[in-house]
mmCIF file of C-alpha atoms in Angstrom:
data_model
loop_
_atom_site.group_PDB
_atom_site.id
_atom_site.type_symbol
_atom_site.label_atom_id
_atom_site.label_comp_id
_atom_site.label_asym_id
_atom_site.label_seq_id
_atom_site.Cartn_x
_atom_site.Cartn_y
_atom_site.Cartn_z
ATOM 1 C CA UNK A 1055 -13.282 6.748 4.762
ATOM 2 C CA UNK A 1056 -14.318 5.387 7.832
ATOM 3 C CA UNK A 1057 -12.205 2.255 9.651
ATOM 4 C CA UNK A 1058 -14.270 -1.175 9.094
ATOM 5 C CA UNK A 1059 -12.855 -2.527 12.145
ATOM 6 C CA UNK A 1060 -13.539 1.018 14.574
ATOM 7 C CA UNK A 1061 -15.681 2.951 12.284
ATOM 8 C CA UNK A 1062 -13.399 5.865 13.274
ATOM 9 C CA UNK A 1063 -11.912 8.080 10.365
ATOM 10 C CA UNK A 1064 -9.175 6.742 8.450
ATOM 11 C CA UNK A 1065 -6.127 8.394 7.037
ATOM 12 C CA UNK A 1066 -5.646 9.092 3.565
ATOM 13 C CA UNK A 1067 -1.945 8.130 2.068
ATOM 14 C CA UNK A 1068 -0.308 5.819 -0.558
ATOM 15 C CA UNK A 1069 1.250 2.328 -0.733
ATOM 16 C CA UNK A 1070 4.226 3.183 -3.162
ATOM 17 C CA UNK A 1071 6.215 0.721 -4.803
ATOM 18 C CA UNK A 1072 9.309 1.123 -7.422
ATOM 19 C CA UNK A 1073 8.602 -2.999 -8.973
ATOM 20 C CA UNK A 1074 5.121 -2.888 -8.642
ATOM 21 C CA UNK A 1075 2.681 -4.379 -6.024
ATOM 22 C CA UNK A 1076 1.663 -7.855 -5.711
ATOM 23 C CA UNK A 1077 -0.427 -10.481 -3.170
ATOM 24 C CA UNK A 1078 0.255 -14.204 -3.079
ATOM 25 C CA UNK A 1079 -1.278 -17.142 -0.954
ATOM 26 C CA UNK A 1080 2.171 -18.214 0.523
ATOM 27 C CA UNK A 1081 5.541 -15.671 1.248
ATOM 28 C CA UNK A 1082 7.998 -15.142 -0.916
ATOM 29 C CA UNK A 1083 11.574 -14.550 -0.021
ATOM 30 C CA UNK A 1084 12.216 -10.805 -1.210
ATOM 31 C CA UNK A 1085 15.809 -8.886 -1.177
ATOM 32 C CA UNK A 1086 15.610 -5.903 -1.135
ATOM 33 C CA UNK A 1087 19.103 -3.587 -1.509
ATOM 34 C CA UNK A 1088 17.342 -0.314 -0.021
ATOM 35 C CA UNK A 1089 19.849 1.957 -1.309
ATOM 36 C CA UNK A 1090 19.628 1.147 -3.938
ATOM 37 C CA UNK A 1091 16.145 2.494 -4.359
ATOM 38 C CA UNK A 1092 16.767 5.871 -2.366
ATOM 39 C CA UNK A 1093 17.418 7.883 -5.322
ATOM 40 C CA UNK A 1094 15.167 5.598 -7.887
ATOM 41 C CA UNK A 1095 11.316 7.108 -8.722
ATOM 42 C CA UNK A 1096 7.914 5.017 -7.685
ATOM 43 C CA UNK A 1097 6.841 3.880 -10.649
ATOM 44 C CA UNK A 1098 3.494 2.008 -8.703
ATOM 45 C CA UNK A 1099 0.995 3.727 -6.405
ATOM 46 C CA UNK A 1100 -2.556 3.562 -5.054
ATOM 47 C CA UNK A 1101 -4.324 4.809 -2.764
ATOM 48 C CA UNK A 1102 -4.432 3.290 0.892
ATOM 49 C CA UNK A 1103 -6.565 4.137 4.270
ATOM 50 C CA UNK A 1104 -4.841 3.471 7.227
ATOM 51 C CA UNK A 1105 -6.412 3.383 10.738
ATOM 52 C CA UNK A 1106 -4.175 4.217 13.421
ATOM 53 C CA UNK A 1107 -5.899 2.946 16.359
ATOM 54 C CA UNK A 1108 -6.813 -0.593 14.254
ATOM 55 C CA UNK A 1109 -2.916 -0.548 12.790
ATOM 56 C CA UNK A 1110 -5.137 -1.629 9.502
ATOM 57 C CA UNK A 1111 -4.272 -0.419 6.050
ATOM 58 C CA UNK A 1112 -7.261 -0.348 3.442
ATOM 59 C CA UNK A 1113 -6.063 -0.259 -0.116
ATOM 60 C CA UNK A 1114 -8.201 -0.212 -3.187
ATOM 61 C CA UNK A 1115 -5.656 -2.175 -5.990
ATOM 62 C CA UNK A 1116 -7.482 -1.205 -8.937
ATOM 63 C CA UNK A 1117 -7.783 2.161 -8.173
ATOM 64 C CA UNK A 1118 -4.907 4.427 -9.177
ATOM 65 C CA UNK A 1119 -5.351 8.676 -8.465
ATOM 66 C CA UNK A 1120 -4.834 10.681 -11.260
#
């Protein structure tokens, strides 16, 4: 995929998540313990783009890799 932004060649990777993945108009206040998800598995992942020249992240959330 190329970058919208640069039109250079993105990076393929995933946006991983252990509670899911979410987007709201406003932020939320989050805690997050981080150890305590070392050892816990990613239940949530998609596939995401990322340009590093743009420091832009593409991510398709209804498309999951099988």
């Amino acid at each position: 995929m190329n970058c919208p932004y640069c039109n250079k060649k993105m990076e393929k990777g995933y946006i991983q998540s252990k509670q899911g993945l979410g987007w709201n108009r406003k932020k939320r206040v989050v805690v997050v313990a981080s150890a305590w998800f070392a050892d816990q598995p990613l239940e949530y992942e998609n596939v995401a783009y990322r340009c590093e020249d743009c420091k832009k992240i593409i991510i398709d959330y209804e498309q999951q890799e099988e």
